[in-house]
CSV table of N, CA and C in Angstrom, one decimal:
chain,number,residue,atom,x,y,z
Q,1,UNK,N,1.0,-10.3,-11.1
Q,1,UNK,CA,-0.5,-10.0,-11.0
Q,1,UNK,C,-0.6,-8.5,-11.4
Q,2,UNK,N,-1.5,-8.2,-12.4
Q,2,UNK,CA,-1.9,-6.9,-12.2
Q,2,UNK,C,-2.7,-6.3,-11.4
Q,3,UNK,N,-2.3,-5.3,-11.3
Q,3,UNK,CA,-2.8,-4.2,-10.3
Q,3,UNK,C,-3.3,-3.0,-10.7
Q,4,UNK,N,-4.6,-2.3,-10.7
Q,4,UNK,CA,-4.9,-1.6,-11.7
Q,4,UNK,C,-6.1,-0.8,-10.9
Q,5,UNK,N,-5.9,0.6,-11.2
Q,5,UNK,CA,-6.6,1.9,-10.2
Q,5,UNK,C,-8.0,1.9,-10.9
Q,6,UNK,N,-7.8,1.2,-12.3
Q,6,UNK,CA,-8.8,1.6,-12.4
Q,6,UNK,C,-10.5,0.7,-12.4
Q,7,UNK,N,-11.5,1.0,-12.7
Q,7,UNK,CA,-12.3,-0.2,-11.9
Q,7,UNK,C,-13.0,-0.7,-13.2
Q,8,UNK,N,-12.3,-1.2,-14.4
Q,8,UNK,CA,-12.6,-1.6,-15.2
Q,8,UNK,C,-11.3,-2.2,-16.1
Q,9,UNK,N,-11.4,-3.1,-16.9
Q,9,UNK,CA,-10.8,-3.8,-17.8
Q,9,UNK,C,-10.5,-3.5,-18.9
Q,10,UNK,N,-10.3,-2.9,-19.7
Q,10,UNK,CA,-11.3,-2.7,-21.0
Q,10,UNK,C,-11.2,-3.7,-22.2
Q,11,UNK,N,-12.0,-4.4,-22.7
Q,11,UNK,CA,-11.7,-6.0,-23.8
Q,11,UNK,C,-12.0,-7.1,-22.5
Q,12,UNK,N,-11.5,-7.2,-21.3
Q,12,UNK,CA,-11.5,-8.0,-20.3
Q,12,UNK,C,-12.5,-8.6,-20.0
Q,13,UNK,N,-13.3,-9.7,-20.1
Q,13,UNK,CA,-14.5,-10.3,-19.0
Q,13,UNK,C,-13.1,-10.9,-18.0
Q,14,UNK,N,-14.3,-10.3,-17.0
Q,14,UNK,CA,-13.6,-11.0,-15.4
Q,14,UNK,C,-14.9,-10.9,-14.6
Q,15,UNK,N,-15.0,-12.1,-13.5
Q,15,UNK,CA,-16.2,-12.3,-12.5
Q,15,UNK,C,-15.1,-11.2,-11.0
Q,16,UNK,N,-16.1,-10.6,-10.4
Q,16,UNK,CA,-15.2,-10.0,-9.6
Q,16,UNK,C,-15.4,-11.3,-8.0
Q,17,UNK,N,-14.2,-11.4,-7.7
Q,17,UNK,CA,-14.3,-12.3,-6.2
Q,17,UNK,C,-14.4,-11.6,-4.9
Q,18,UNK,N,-14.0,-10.6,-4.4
Q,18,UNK,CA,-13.8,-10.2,-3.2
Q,18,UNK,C,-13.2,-8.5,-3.2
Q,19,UNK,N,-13.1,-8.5,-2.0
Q,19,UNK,CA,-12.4,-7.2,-1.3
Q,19,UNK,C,-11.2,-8.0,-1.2
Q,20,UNK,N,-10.2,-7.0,-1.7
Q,20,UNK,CA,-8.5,-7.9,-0.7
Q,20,UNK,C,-8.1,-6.5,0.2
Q,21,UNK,N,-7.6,-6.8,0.9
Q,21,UNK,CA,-6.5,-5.6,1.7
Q,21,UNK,C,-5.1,-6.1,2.1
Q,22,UNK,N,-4.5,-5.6,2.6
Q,22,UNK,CA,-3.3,-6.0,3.3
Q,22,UNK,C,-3.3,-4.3,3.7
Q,23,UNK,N,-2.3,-4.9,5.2
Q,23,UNK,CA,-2.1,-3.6,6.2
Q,23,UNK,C,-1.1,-3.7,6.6
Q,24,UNK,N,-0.3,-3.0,7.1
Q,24,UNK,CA,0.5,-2.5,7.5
Q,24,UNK,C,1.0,-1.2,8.6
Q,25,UNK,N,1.3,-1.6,9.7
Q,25,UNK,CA,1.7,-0.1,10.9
Q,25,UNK,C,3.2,-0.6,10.7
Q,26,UNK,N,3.4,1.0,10.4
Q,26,UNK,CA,5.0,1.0,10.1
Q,26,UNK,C,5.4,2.2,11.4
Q,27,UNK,N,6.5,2.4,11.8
Q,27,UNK,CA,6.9,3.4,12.7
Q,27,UNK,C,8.4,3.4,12.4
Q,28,UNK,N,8.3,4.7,12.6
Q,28,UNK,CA,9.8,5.2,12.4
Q,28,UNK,C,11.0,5.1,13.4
Q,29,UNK,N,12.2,4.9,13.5
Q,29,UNK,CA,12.9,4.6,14.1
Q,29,UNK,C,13.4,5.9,14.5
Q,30,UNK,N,14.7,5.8,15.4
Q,30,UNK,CA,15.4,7.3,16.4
Q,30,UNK,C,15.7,8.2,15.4
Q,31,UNK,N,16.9,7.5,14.6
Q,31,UNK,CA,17.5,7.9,13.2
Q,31,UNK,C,16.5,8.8,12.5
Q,32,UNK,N,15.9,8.2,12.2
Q,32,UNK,CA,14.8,8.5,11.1
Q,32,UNK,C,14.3,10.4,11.7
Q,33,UNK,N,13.7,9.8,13.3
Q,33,UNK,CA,12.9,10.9,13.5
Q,33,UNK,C,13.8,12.0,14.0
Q,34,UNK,N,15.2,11.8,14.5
Q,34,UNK,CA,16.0,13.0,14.7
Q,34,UNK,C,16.7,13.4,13.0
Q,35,UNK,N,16.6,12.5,12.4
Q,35,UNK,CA,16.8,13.8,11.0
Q,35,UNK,C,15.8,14.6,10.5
Q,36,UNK,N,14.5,14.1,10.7
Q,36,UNK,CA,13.3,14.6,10.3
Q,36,UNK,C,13.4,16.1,11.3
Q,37,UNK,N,13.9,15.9,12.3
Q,37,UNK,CA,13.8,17.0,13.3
Q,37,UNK,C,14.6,17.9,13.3
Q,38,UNK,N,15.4,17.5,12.6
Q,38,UNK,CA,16.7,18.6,12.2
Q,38,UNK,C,16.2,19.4,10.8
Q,39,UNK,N,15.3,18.4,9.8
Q,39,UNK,CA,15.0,18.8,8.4
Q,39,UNK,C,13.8,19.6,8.6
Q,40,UNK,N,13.0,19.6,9.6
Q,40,UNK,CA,12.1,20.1,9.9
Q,40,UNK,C,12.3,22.0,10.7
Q,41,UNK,N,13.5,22.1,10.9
Q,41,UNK,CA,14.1,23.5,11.4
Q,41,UNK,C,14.5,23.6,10.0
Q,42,UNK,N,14.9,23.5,8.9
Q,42,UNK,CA,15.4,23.7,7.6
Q,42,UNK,C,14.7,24.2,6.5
Q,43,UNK,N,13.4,23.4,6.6
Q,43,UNK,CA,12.5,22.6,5.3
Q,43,UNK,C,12.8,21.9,4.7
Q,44,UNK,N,11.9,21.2,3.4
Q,44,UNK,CA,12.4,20.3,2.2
Q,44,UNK,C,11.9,19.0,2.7
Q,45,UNK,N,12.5,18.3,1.7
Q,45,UNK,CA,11.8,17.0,2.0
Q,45,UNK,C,12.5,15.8,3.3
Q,46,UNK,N,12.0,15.4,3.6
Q,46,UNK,CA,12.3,14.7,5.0
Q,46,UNK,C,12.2,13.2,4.5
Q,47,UNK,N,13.2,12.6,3.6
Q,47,UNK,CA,13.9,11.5,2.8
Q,47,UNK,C,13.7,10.2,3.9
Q,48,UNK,N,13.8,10.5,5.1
Q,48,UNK,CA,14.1,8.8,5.6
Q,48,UNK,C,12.0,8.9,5.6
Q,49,UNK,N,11.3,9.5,5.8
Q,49,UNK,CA,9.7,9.2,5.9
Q,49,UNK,C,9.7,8.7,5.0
Q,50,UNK,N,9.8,9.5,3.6
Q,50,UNK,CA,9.4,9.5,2.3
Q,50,UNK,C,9.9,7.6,2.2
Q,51,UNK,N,10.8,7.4,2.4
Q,51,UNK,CA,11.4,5.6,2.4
Q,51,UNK,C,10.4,4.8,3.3
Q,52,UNK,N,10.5,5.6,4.3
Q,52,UNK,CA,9.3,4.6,5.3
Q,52,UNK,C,8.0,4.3,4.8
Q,53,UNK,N,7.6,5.1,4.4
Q,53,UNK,CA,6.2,5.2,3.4
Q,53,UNK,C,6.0,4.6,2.5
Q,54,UNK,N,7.0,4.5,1.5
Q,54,UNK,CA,7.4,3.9,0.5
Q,54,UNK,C,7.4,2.0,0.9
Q,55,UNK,N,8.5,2.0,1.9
Q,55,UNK,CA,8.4,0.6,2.5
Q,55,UNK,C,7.5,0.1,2.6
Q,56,UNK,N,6.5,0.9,3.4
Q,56,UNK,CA,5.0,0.8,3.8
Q,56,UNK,C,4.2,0.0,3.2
Q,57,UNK,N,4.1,0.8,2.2
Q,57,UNK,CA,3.0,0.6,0.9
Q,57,UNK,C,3.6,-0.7,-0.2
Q,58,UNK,N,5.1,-0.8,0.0
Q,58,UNK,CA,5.1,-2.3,-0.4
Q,58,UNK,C,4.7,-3.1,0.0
Q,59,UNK,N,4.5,-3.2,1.9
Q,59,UNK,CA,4.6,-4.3,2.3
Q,59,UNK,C,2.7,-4.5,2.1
Q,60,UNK,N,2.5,-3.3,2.0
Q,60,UNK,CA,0.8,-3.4,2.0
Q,60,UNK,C,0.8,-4.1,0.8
Q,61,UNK,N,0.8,-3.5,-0.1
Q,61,UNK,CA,0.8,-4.0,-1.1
Q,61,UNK,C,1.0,-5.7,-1.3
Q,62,UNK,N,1.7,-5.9,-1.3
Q,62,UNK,CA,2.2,-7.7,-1.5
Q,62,UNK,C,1.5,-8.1,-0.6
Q,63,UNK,N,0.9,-7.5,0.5
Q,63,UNK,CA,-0.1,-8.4,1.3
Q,63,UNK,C,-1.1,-8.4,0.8
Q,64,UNK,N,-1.6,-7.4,0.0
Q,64,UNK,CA,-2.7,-7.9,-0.8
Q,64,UNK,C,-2.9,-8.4,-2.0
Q,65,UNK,N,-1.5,-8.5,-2.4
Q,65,UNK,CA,-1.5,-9.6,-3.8
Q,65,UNK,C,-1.6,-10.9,-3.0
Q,66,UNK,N,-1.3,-11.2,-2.0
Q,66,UNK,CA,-1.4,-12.5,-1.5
Q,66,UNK,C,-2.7,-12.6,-1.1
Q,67,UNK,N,-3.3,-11.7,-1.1
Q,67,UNK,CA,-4.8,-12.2,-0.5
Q,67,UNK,C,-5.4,-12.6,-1.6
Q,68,UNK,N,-5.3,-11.9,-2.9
Q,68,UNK,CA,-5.7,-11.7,-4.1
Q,68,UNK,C,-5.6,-13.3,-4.7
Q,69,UNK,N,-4.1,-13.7,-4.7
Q,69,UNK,CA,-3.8,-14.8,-5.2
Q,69,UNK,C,-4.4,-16.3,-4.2
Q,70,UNK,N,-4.7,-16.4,-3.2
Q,70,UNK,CA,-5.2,-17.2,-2.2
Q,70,UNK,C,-6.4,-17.5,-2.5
Q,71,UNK,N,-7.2,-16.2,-3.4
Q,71,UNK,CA,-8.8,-16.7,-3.8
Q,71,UNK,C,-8.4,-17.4,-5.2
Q,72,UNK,N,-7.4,-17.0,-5.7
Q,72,UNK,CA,-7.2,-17.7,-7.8
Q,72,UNK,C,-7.4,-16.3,-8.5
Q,73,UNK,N,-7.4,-15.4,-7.7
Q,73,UNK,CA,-7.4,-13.9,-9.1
Q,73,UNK,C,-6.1,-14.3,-10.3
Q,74,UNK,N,-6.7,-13.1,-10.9
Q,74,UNK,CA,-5.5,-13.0,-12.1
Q,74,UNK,C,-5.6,-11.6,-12.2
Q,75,UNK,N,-6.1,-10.7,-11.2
Q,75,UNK,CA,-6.0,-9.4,-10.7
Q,75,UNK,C,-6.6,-8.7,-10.0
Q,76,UNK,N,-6.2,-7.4,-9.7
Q,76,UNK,CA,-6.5,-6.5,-8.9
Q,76,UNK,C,-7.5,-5.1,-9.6
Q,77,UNK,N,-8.8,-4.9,-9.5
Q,77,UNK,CA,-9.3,-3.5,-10.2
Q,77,UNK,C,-9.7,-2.6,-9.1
Q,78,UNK,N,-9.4,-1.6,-9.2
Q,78,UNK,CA,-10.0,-0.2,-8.0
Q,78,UNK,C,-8.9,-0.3,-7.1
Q,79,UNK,N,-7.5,-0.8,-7.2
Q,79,UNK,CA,-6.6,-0.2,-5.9
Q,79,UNK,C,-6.3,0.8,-5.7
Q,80,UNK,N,-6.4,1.2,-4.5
Q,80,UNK,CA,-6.6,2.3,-3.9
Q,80,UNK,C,-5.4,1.8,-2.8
Q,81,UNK,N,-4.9,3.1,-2.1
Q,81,UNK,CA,-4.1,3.5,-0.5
Q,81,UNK,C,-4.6,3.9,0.2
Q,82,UNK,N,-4.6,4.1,1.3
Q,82,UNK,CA,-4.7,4.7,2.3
Q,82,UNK,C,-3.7,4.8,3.8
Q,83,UNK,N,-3.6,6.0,4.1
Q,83,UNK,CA,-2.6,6.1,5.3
Q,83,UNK,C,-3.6,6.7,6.4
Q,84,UNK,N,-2.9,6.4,7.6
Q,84,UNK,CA,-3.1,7.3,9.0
Q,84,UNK,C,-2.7,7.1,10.0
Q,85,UNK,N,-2.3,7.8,10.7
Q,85,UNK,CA,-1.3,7.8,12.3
Q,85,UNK,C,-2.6,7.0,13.0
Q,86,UNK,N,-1.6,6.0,13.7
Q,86,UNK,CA,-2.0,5.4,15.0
Q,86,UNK,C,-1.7,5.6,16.1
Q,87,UNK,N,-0.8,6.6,16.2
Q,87,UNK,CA,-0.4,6.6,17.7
Q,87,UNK,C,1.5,7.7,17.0
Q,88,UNK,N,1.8,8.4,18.2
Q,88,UNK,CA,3.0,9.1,17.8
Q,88,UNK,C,4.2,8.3,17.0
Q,89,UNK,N,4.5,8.3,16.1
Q,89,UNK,CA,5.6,7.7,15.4
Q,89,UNK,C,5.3,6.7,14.7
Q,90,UNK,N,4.1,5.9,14.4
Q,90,UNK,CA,3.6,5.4,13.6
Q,90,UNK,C,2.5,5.5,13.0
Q,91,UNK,N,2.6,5.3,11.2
Q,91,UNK,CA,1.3,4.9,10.4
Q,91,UNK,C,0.9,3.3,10.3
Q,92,UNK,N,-0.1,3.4,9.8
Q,92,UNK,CA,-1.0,2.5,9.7
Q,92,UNK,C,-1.1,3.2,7.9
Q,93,UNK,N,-0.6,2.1,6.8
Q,93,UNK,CA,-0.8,1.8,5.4
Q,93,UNK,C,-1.7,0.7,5.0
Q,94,UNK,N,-3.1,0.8,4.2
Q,94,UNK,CA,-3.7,-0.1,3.8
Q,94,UNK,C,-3.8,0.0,2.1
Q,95,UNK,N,-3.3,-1.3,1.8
Q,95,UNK,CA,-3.7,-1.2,-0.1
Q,95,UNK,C,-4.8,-2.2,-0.1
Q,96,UNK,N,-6.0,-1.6,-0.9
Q,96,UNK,CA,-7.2,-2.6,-0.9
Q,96,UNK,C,-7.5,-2.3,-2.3
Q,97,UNK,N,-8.2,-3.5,-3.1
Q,97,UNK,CA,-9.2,-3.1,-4.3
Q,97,UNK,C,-9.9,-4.5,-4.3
Q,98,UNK,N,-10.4,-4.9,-5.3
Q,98,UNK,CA,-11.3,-5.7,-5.8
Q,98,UNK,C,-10.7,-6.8,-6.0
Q,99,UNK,N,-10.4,-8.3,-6.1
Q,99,UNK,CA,-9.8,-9.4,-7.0
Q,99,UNK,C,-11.2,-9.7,-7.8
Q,100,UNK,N,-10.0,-10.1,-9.1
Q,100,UNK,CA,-10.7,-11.0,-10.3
Q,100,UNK,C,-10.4,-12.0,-11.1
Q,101,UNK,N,-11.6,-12.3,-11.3
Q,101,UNK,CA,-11.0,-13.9,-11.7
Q,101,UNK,C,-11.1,-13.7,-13.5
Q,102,UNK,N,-10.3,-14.0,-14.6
Q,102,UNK,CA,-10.8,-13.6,-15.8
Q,102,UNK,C,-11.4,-14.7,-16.5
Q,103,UNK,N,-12.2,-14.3,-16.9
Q,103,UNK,CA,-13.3,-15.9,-17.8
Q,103,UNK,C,-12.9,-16.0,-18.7
């Protein structure tokens, strides 16, 4: 399925169907957050988040290709992310855009 930021087609007719989202609260494990705490007396980048995040936003993701595909899209226009803490040691990841059906 494509997936596409931007909120047009171009050559494409497509009827647009819906909002899709898929979400995701991810939280970090002991591992994770005692290297972060050690990398954080250091600087630089803090590699096991940057993966958690990453993980994150897949799983968001595929949840919203599955939303996408459940209506009959043949894609996604305006996806967009979003992150934010819900509580100490975890985010909350949502991928949301538009599904479309193409005529």
């Amino acid at each position: 399925m494509k997936i596409l930021t931007i909120e047009t087609i171009p050559g494409q007719s497509y009827e647009p169907l819906d909002i899709v989202k898929g979400t995701v609260v991810y939280s970090k494990n002991f591992g994770r957050d005692f290297m972060a705490g050690m990398k954080g007396l250091v600087g630089g980048e803090i590699v096991g988040y940057t993966e958690m995040l990453n993980e994150a936003r897949q799983i968001a993701s595929k949840r919203m290709v599955d939303a996408a595909e459940a209506l009959g899209a043949d894609a996604i226009v305006g996806a967009r992310y979003a992150s934010s803490s819900v509580m100490q040691g975890a985010a909350e990841v949502v991928a949301y855009g538009t599904a479309v059906k193409f005529l």
